[in-house]
């Protein structure tokens, strides 16, 4: 008996689980039901400096997968879990850096994409005439979470994450667009957040705005710690810096407090996501000193094959200076003083802020010396503001 399309879909999902994907489902490639919300979110400027989200071609492609692959008629959506436990004392110890769980090991793009490509190869060999497809892991203008919901992998939580009732939300989504028509799985239609608002209440910057009139969760990306520490290339707004705490790359707070993660999330079984020692709750001082000792090329070498490379050296050092200022201990002053002489104005500006937060005499002396030598107007402004804060501390 020849294999039916349902048999083929079932076999593909089984094969996906053999590849290490904990969830797998099939969805149709019909136009997005959320394109109007997405456009309004962009029009409101909530995407901040992430201009790639607002490009007209990208908006069109997110609205309709046919703009990306005209012959695609179904897609496989998979979930790859990445949860790792926090080391003892983290994130509660303000002297230690917190890196988002997804970024503590190897870059997920390098892990998930090859798995999807192997699935495509396996499927193509199984079908007469082969199968054409395209694999995406956060690498193209696709609304992955909508496809995940359509494929039955979960619902949109108030924290904007896709949540599965038996797995939580600590997973990457991968999408394999296919030119073969496979039977779609039943979409996930329930909202199981109920009246819970733990994520909204826990977000220290107020980035989560609840649901709109259509039920869609709304995020103000410009206030999100992940945006501020990764996507934002310039200065972090001064009023938001204290709320960042010791999170130097990304943020998991809205997932950490989610009851579905508290009950159902489990540690990843993917060896590539094993945390690197340098990213597993390191000392803020030690991390800053490592960054101050290297240039951009050295930074890329230090964080080879790590998502942390996305911030570039100045961005990560900027974040660490903010965290050092939030710690506010005298032990941070020598390192912040060295950062105050860094070649990057971005780093100098945030080092000045950090010293202003500490506010001891050594900090004031370092700031006064920097002011006499500083020519960058933005940095001078930060130094003057830091001196004013230190004067009243």
Tab-separated table of C-alpha atoms in Angstrom:
chain	number	residue	atom	x	y	z
A	1	UNK	CA	0.000	0.000	0.000
A	2	UNK	CA	1.348	3.417	-0.937
A	3	UNK	CA	2.039	5.940	1.798
A	4	UNK	CA	-0.737	8.468	2.309
A	5	UNK	CA	-0.037	12.150	2.922
A	6	UNK	CA	-1.187	11.663	6.525
A	7	UNK	CA	1.286	8.807	6.909
A	8	UNK	CA	3.987	11.053	5.473
A	9	UNK	CA	3.128	13.905	7.861
A	10	UNK	CA	3.140	11.553	10.833
A	11	UNK	CA	6.475	10.077	9.763
A	12	UNK	CA	7.962	13.556	9.322
A	13	UNK	CA	6.900	14.610	12.826
A	14	UNK	CA	8.288	11.374	14.240
A	15	UNK	CA	11.555	12.004	12.432
A	16	UNK	CA	11.601	15.551	13.843
A	17	UNK	CA	11.396	14.153	17.356
A	18	UNK	CA	14.298	11.840	16.542
A	19	UNK	CA	16.262	14.947	15.599
A	20	UNK	CA	15.703	16.272	19.108
A	21	UNK	CA	12.675	18.491	18.575
A	22	UNK	CA	10.276	18.093	21.478
A	23	UNK	CA	7.273	19.388	19.539
A	24	UNK	CA	6.360	19.183	15.871
A	25	UNK	CA	3.246	20.104	13.951
A	26	UNK	CA	2.083	20.892	10.435
A	27	UNK	CA	0.311	24.092	9.415
A	28	UNK	CA	-1.114	25.466	6.201
A	29	UNK	CA	0.648	28.418	4.606
A	30	UNK	CA	-2.405	30.645	4.313
A	31	UNK	CA	-1.983	34.419	4.806
A	32	UNK	CA	-1.475	35.670	8.336
A	33	UNK	CA	-4.491	36.459	10.459
A	34	UNK	CA	-2.366	38.883	12.495
A	35	UNK	CA	-0.977	41.116	9.748
A	36	UNK	CA	-3.268	44.028	10.690
A	37	UNK	CA	-2.088	43.880	14.310
A	38	UNK	CA	1.517	43.634	13.172
A	39	UNK	CA	1.188	46.677	10.942
A	40	UNK	CA	-0.441	48.701	13.717
A	41	UNK	CA	2.340	47.658	16.112
A	42	UNK	CA	4.923	48.890	13.615
A	43	UNK	CA	2.990	52.085	12.918
A	44	UNK	CA	2.989	52.814	16.662
A	45	UNK	CA	6.784	52.590	16.634
A	46	UNK	CA	6.829	49.849	19.256
A	47	UNK	CA	9.592	48.029	17.367
A	48	UNK	CA	12.097	50.765	18.252
A	49	UNK	CA	15.322	50.649	16.240
A	50	UNK	CA	14.627	47.199	14.774
A	51	UNK	CA	14.184	48.661	11.302
A	52	UNK	CA	14.344	45.239	9.663
A	53	UNK	CA	10.898	44.537	11.127
A	54	UNK	CA	9.376	47.551	9.375
A	55	UNK	CA	10.836	47.226	5.873
A	56	UNK	CA	7.923	47.152	3.401
A	57	UNK	CA	9.131	43.920	1.798
A	58	UNK	CA	9.499	42.288	5.223
A	59	UNK	CA	6.012	43.384	6.273
A	60	UNK	CA	4.548	41.923	3.069
A	61	UNK	CA	6.398	38.654	3.562
A	62	UNK	CA	5.230	38.328	7.151
A	63	UNK	CA	1.662	38.860	5.972
A	64	UNK	CA	1.829	36.123	3.341
A	65	UNK	CA	4.306	33.244	3.131
A	66	UNK	CA	3.730	33.123	-0.637
A	67	UNK	CA	5.890	36.259	-0.806
A	68	UNK	CA	8.768	34.176	0.568
A	69	UNK	CA	8.121	30.885	-1.214
A	70	UNK	CA	5.312	31.013	-3.760
A	71	UNK	CA	5.061	27.242	-4.129
A	72	UNK	CA	4.873	26.524	-0.378
A	73	UNK	CA	1.569	24.955	0.606
A	74	UNK	CA	2.368	23.532	4.035
A	75	UNK	CA	5.008	23.937	6.700
A	76	UNK	CA	6.506	21.940	9.511
A	77	UNK	CA	6.884	23.875	12.777
A	78	UNK	CA	9.181	22.467	15.445
A	79	UNK	CA	10.224	23.410	18.968
A	80	UNK	CA	13.727	22.938	20.350
A	81	UNK	CA	13.999	23.344	24.113
A	82	UNK	CA	16.857	25.343	25.597
A	83	UNK	CA	16.086	25.718	29.312
A	84	UNK	CA	19.066	25.527	31.653
A	85	UNK	CA	18.988	26.168	35.407
A	86	UNK	CA	20.491	29.266	36.929
A	87	UNK	CA	23.716	28.699	38.852
A	88	UNK	CA	23.477	29.062	42.653
A	89	UNK	CA	23.017	32.670	43.734
A	90	UNK	CA	21.983	33.968	40.311
A	91	UNK	CA	20.152	36.234	39.580
A	92	UNK	CA	19.831	37.403	43.199
A	93	UNK	CA	23.508	38.279	43.634
A	94	UNK	CA	23.844	41.812	42.153
A	95	UNK	CA	27.608	41.383	41.707
A	96	UNK	CA	27.113	38.653	39.098
A	97	UNK	CA	26.023	38.980	35.496
A	98	UNK	CA	22.859	37.332	34.221
A	99	UNK	CA	22.733	36.153	30.612
A	100	UNK	CA	19.444	34.941	29.142
A	101	UNK	CA	19.200	31.161	29.173
A	102	UNK	CA	19.048	30.844	25.400
A	103	UNK	CA	22.418	32.555	24.991
A	104	UNK	CA	24.544	30.706	27.533
A	105	UNK	CA	25.586	27.965	25.122
A	106	UNK	CA	26.183	27.798	21.379
A	107	UNK	CA	24.224	29.844	18.865
A	108	UNK	CA	20.861	28.163	18.284
A	109	UNK	CA	20.918	29.048	14.585
A	110	UNK	CA	23.905	26.743	14.176
A	111	UNK	CA	22.055	23.977	16.016
A	112	UNK	CA	18.493	24.123	14.704
A	113	UNK	CA	19.067	24.957	11.015
A	114	UNK	CA	21.141	21.833	10.253
A	115	UNK	CA	18.450	19.705	11.889
A	116	UNK	CA	15.770	21.269	9.692
A	117	UNK	CA	17.904	20.800	6.596
A	118	UNK	CA	18.381	17.129	7.458
A	119	UNK	CA	14.608	16.786	7.824
A	120	UNK	CA	14.125	18.340	4.398
A	121	UNK	CA	16.659	15.935	2.898
A	122	UNK	CA	14.981	12.964	4.558
A	123	UNK	CA	11.558	14.051	3.291
A	124	UNK	CA	12.789	14.712	-0.223
A	125	UNK	CA	14.248	11.216	-0.463
A	126	UNK	CA	10.934	9.729	0.659
A	127	UNK	CA	8.782	11.462	-1.968
A	128	UNK	CA	8.849	10.683	-5.673
A	129	UNK	CA	10.246	13.680	-7.510
A	130	UNK	CA	11.634	15.136	-4.286
A	131	UNK	CA	10.460	18.054	-2.183
A	132	UNK	CA	11.514	21.678	-2.285
A	133	UNK	CA	11.621	23.644	0.911
A	134	UNK	CA	13.209	26.435	2.922
A	135	UNK	CA	14.296	26.322	6.547
A	136	UNK	CA	14.023	29.296	8.898
A	137	UNK	CA	15.091	29.823	12.494
A	138	UNK	CA	14.623	33.480	13.298
A	139	UNK	CA	16.339	34.147	9.980
A	140	UNK	CA	13.573	35.488	7.772
A	141	UNK	CA	10.409	37.616	7.855
A	142	UNK	CA	8.091	34.903	9.176
A	143	UNK	CA	5.606	35.072	12.044
A	144	UNK	CA	6.881	31.856	13.630
A	145	UNK	CA	4.679	32.017	16.705
A	146	UNK	CA	1.524	32.342	14.625
A	147	UNK	CA	2.581	29.315	12.603
A	148	UNK	CA	3.339	27.486	15.845
A	149	UNK	CA	-0.148	28.189	17.137
A	150	UNK	CA	-1.649	27.047	13.839
A	151	UNK	CA	0.393	23.844	14.066
A	152	UNK	CA	-0.983	23.125	17.549
A	153	UNK	CA	2.191	23.911	19.497
A	154	UNK	CA	0.649	26.350	21.978
A	155	UNK	CA	-1.064	29.682	22.580
A	156	UNK	CA	0.128	33.279	22.748
A	157	UNK	CA	0.831	34.090	26.385
A	158	UNK	CA	0.469	37.544	27.858
A	159	UNK	CA	4.268	37.730	27.726
A	160	UNK	CA	3.978	37.333	23.903
A	161	UNK	CA	5.693	33.933	24.059
A	162	UNK	CA	4.216	30.769	22.578
A	163	UNK	CA	3.355	28.543	25.550
A	164	UNK	CA	2.777	24.795	25.345
A	165	UNK	CA	0.638	23.296	28.140
A	166	UNK	CA	3.076	20.451	28.748
A	167	UNK	CA	6.395	22.156	27.983
A	168	UNK	CA	6.156	25.813	28.915
A	169	UNK	CA	7.881	28.359	26.663
A	170	UNK	CA	11.640	27.816	26.846
A	171	UNK	CA	11.992	26.686	23.241
A	172	UNK	CA	13.156	27.968	19.877
A	173	UNK	CA	10.807	27.676	16.922
A	174	UNK	CA	11.974	26.377	13.573
A	175	UNK	CA	9.949	26.466	10.361
A	176	UNK	CA	10.327	24.324	7.262
A	177	UNK	CA	8.329	25.650	4.299
A	178	UNK	CA	7.390	22.824	1.915
A	179	UNK	CA	6.025	22.599	-1.615
A	180	UNK	CA	4.140	19.436	-0.705
A	181	UNK	CA	0.599	19.505	0.656
A	182	UNK	CA	0.573	17.774	4.041
A	183	UNK	CA	-2.485	17.508	6.313
A	184	UNK	CA	-2.474	20.274	8.904
A	185	UNK	CA	-2.711	19.634	12.617
A	186	UNK	CA	-5.489	21.175	14.651
A	187	UNK	CA	-4.577	24.708	15.716
A	188	UNK	CA	-4.312	25.626	19.380
A	189	UNK	CA	-7.341	27.811	20.006
A	190	UNK	CA	-7.499	28.145	23.806
A	191	UNK	CA	-6.003	30.936	25.878
A	192	UNK	CA	-4.805	29.216	29.015
A	193	UNK	CA	-3.378	32.290	30.693
A	194	UNK	CA	-6.780	32.847	32.241
A	195	UNK	CA	-6.691	35.735	34.719
A	196	UNK	CA	-2.973	35.284	35.477
A	197	UNK	CA	-0.879	38.418	35.061
A	198	UNK	CA	2.324	37.263	36.737
A	199	UNK	CA	4.466	38.267	33.748
A	200	UNK	CA	2.927	41.744	33.504
A	201	UNK	CA	3.441	42.395	37.198
A	202	UNK	CA	7.011	41.069	37.212
A	203	UNK	CA	8.356	42.988	34.193
A	204	UNK	CA	10.596	45.624	35.803
A	205	UNK	CA	10.399	48.064	32.887
A	206	UNK	CA	6.674	47.784	32.143
A	207	UNK	CA	7.255	46.447	28.635
A	208	UNK	CA	4.252	44.100	28.681
A	209	UNK	CA	1.001	45.959	28.037
A	210	UNK	CA	-1.542	43.152	28.282
A	211	UNK	CA	-3.900	42.164	25.485
A	212	UNK	CA	-5.553	44.450	22.968
A	213	UNK	CA	-9.227	44.334	22.023
A	214	UNK	CA	-8.600	41.360	19.727
A	215	UNK	CA	-6.875	39.383	22.469
A	216	UNK	CA	-3.373	39.804	21.034
A	217	UNK	CA	-0.610	40.333	23.608
A	218	UNK	CA	1.143	43.687	23.224
A	219	UNK	CA	4.776	44.442	23.981
A	220	UNK	CA	6.479	47.818	24.022
A	221	UNK	CA	9.820	46.584	22.697
A	222	UNK	CA	11.486	49.905	23.481
A	223	UNK	CA	11.097	49.120	27.189
A	224	UNK	CA	11.999	45.420	27.022
A	225	UNK	CA	15.298	44.481	28.697
A	226	UNK	CA	16.098	42.098	25.844
A	227	UNK	CA	15.709	44.957	23.370
A	228	UNK	CA	17.647	47.405	25.524
A	229	UNK	CA	20.597	45.066	26.058
A	230	UNK	CA	20.747	43.460	22.597
A	231	UNK	CA	18.922	45.292	19.828
A	232	UNK	CA	19.465	48.877	20.936
A	233	UNK	CA	22.777	50.107	19.550
A	234	UNK	CA	22.982	53.465	21.263
A	235	UNK	CA	22.550	54.751	24.775
A	236	UNK	CA	20.126	52.998	27.099
A	237	UNK	CA	17.555	55.540	28.352
A	238	UNK	CA	18.729	56.669	31.773
A	239	UNK	CA	15.321	56.186	33.375
A	240	UNK	CA	15.319	52.479	32.431
A	241	UNK	CA	18.858	51.633	33.526
A	242	UNK	CA	18.087	50.941	37.194
A	243	UNK	CA	15.375	48.434	36.226
A	244	UNK	CA	17.839	46.372	34.174
A	245	UNK	CA	19.558	45.243	37.355
A	246	UNK	CA	22.325	42.754	36.604
A	247	UNK	CA	20.914	41.383	33.339
A	248	UNK	CA	23.614	42.057	30.773
A	249	UNK	CA	22.253	40.123	27.783
A	250	UNK	CA	18.562	39.501	27.352
A	251	UNK	CA	15.977	38.736	29.997
A	252	UNK	CA	13.936	35.740	31.178
A	253	UNK	CA	11.858	37.379	33.902
A	254	UNK	CA	8.512	37.074	32.116
A	255	UNK	CA	9.206	33.388	31.530
A	256	UNK	CA	10.650	32.701	34.978
A	257	UNK	CA	7.437	33.769	36.702
A	258	UNK	CA	5.121	31.955	34.282
A	259	UNK	CA	3.303	29.124	36.107
A	260	UNK	CA	3.493	26.937	33.015
A	261	UNK	CA	7.289	27.121	33.094
A	262	UNK	CA	7.436	26.689	36.850
A	263	UNK	CA	5.499	23.455	36.524
A	264	UNK	CA	6.414	22.007	33.141
A	265	UNK	CA	9.695	23.422	31.789
A	266	UNK	CA	12.507	20.901	31.850
A	267	UNK	CA	16.257	21.194	31.252
A	268	UNK	CA	17.368	20.863	27.649
A	269	UNK	CA	18.931	17.641	26.432
A	270	UNK	CA	20.869	19.440	23.677
A	271	UNK	CA	24.619	19.346	24.467
A	272	UNK	CA	25.252	22.465	22.377
A	273	UNK	CA	23.175	24.522	24.817
A	274	UNK	CA	25.331	23.567	27.789
A	275	UNK	CA	26.275	26.902	29.384
A	276	UNK	CA	29.778	28.193	28.812
A	277	UNK	CA	31.588	28.931	32.037
A	278	UNK	CA	32.163	32.556	30.982
A	279	UNK	CA	28.387	33.067	30.648
A	280	UNK	CA	27.179	31.107	33.661
A	281	UNK	CA	26.666	33.888	36.166
A	282	UNK	CA	30.162	35.403	35.960
A	283	UNK	CA	31.385	38.161	38.234
A	284	UNK	CA	30.471	41.531	36.727
A	285	UNK	CA	33.949	42.818	37.502
A	286	UNK	CA	35.631	39.810	35.898
A	287	UNK	CA	33.431	40.036	32.802
A	288	UNK	CA	34.086	43.763	32.434
A	289	UNK	CA	37.825	43.275	32.803
A	290	UNK	CA	37.803	40.593	30.105
A	291	UNK	CA	35.974	42.942	27.761
A	292	UNK	CA	38.234	45.880	28.530
A	293	UNK	CA	41.249	43.734	27.680
A	294	UNK	CA	40.141	42.946	24.102
A	295	UNK	CA	39.277	44.846	20.949
A	296	UNK	CA	36.367	44.013	18.621
A	297	UNK	CA	38.254	41.183	16.945
A	298	UNK	CA	39.196	39.789	20.332
A	299	UNK	CA	35.555	40.030	21.400
A	300	UNK	CA	34.457	37.997	18.386
A	301	UNK	CA	37.059	35.385	19.220
A	302	UNK	CA	36.056	35.319	22.882
A	303	UNK	CA	32.410	34.701	22.026
A	304	UNK	CA	32.814	32.669	18.859
A	305	UNK	CA	29.610	30.736	17.952
A	306	UNK	CA	27.717	32.467	20.786
A	307	UNK	CA	24.559	34.594	20.488
A	308	UNK	CA	26.322	37.141	22.713
A	309	UNK	CA	28.345	38.297	19.702
A	310	UNK	CA	25.240	40.156	18.530
A	311	UNK	CA	25.810	43.033	20.951
A	312	UNK	CA	29.385	43.628	19.797
A	313	UNK	CA	32.008	44.578	22.350
A	314	UNK	CA	30.787	48.090	23.084
A	315	UNK	CA	27.192	46.965	23.531
A	316	UNK	CA	27.994	44.237	26.025
A	317	UNK	CA	30.434	46.442	27.924
A	318	UNK	CA	27.768	49.174	28.017
A	319	UNK	CA	25.384	46.683	29.633
A	320	UNK	CA	27.973	45.519	32.155
A	321	UNK	CA	28.703	49.125	33.166
A	322	UNK	CA	25.001	49.627	33.853
A	323	UNK	CA	24.919	46.453	35.942
A	324	UNK	CA	28.008	47.546	37.867
A	325	UNK	CA	26.300	50.852	38.619
A	326	UNK	CA	23.185	49.027	39.780
A	327	UNK	CA	25.326	46.906	42.081
A	328	UNK	CA	26.678	50.162	43.475
A	329	UNK	CA	29.545	48.647	45.424
A	330	UNK	CA	32.942	50.251	45.897
A	331	UNK	CA	34.554	47.143	44.387
A	332	UNK	CA	33.129	48.223	41.029
A	333	UNK	CA	34.862	51.602	41.005
A	334	UNK	CA	38.326	50.591	39.677
A	335	UNK	CA	36.756	48.711	36.769
A	336	UNK	CA	34.289	51.486	35.978
A	337	UNK	CA	37.153	53.977	36.100
A	338	UNK	CA	39.061	51.951	33.518
A	339	UNK	CA	35.918	51.791	31.381
A	340	UNK	CA	35.700	55.577	31.670
A	341	UNK	CA	38.847	55.716	29.508
A	342	UNK	CA	37.605	53.218	26.909
A	343	UNK	CA	37.884	54.146	23.232
A	344	UNK	CA	34.122	53.777	22.795
A	345	UNK	CA	32.057	56.849	23.741
A	346	UNK	CA	29.128	54.499	24.400
A	347	UNK	CA	31.140	52.645	27.024
A	348	UNK	CA	32.510	55.838	28.576
A	349	UNK	CA	29.013	57.299	28.890
A	350	UNK	CA	27.615	54.290	30.719
A	351	UNK	CA	30.720	53.924	32.867
A	352	UNK	CA	30.140	57.503	33.979
A	353	UNK	CA	26.563	56.669	34.898
A	354	UNK	CA	27.746	53.658	36.859
A	355	UNK	CA	30.236	55.742	38.822
A	356	UNK	CA	27.533	58.283	39.567
A	357	UNK	CA	25.426	55.497	41.047
A	358	UNK	CA	28.253	54.414	43.330
A	359	UNK	CA	28.841	58.015	44.343
A	360	UNK	CA	31.869	57.616	46.621
A	361	UNK	CA	34.834	59.988	46.606
A	362	UNK	CA	36.889	57.808	44.249
A	363	UNK	CA	33.994	57.864	41.788
A	364	UNK	CA	33.716	61.634	42.006
A	365	UNK	CA	37.451	62.054	41.468
A	366	UNK	CA	37.398	59.778	38.404
A	367	UNK	CA	34.437	61.643	36.935
A	368	UNK	CA	36.028	65.047	37.506
A	369	UNK	CA	39.240	63.907	35.805
A	370	UNK	CA	37.281	62.507	32.865
A	371	UNK	CA	35.344	65.742	32.494
A	372	UNK	CA	38.547	67.727	32.087
A	373	UNK	CA	39.681	65.493	29.218
A	374	UNK	CA	36.403	64.508	27.530
A	375	UNK	CA	35.552	66.065	24.149
A	376	UNK	CA	32.489	64.020	23.210
A	377	UNK	CA	29.396	66.048	24.044
A	378	UNK	CA	27.221	63.028	24.858
A	379	UNK	CA	29.795	61.633	27.238
A	380	UNK	CA	30.312	65.025	28.858
A	381	UNK	CA	26.581	65.182	29.460
A	382	UNK	CA	26.652	61.778	31.150
A	383	UNK	CA	29.655	62.780	33.275
A	384	UNK	CA	27.976	65.993	34.428
A	385	UNK	CA	24.782	64.116	35.258
A	386	UNK	CA	26.798	61.498	37.152
A	387	UNK	CA	28.632	64.159	39.132
A	388	UNK	CA	25.301	65.749	40.038
A	389	UNK	CA	23.943	62.392	41.219
A	390	UNK	CA	27.112	61.619	43.139
A	391	UNK	CA	26.925	64.994	44.866
A	392	UNK	CA	23.611	64.090	46.503
A	393	UNK	CA	24.407	60.452	47.281
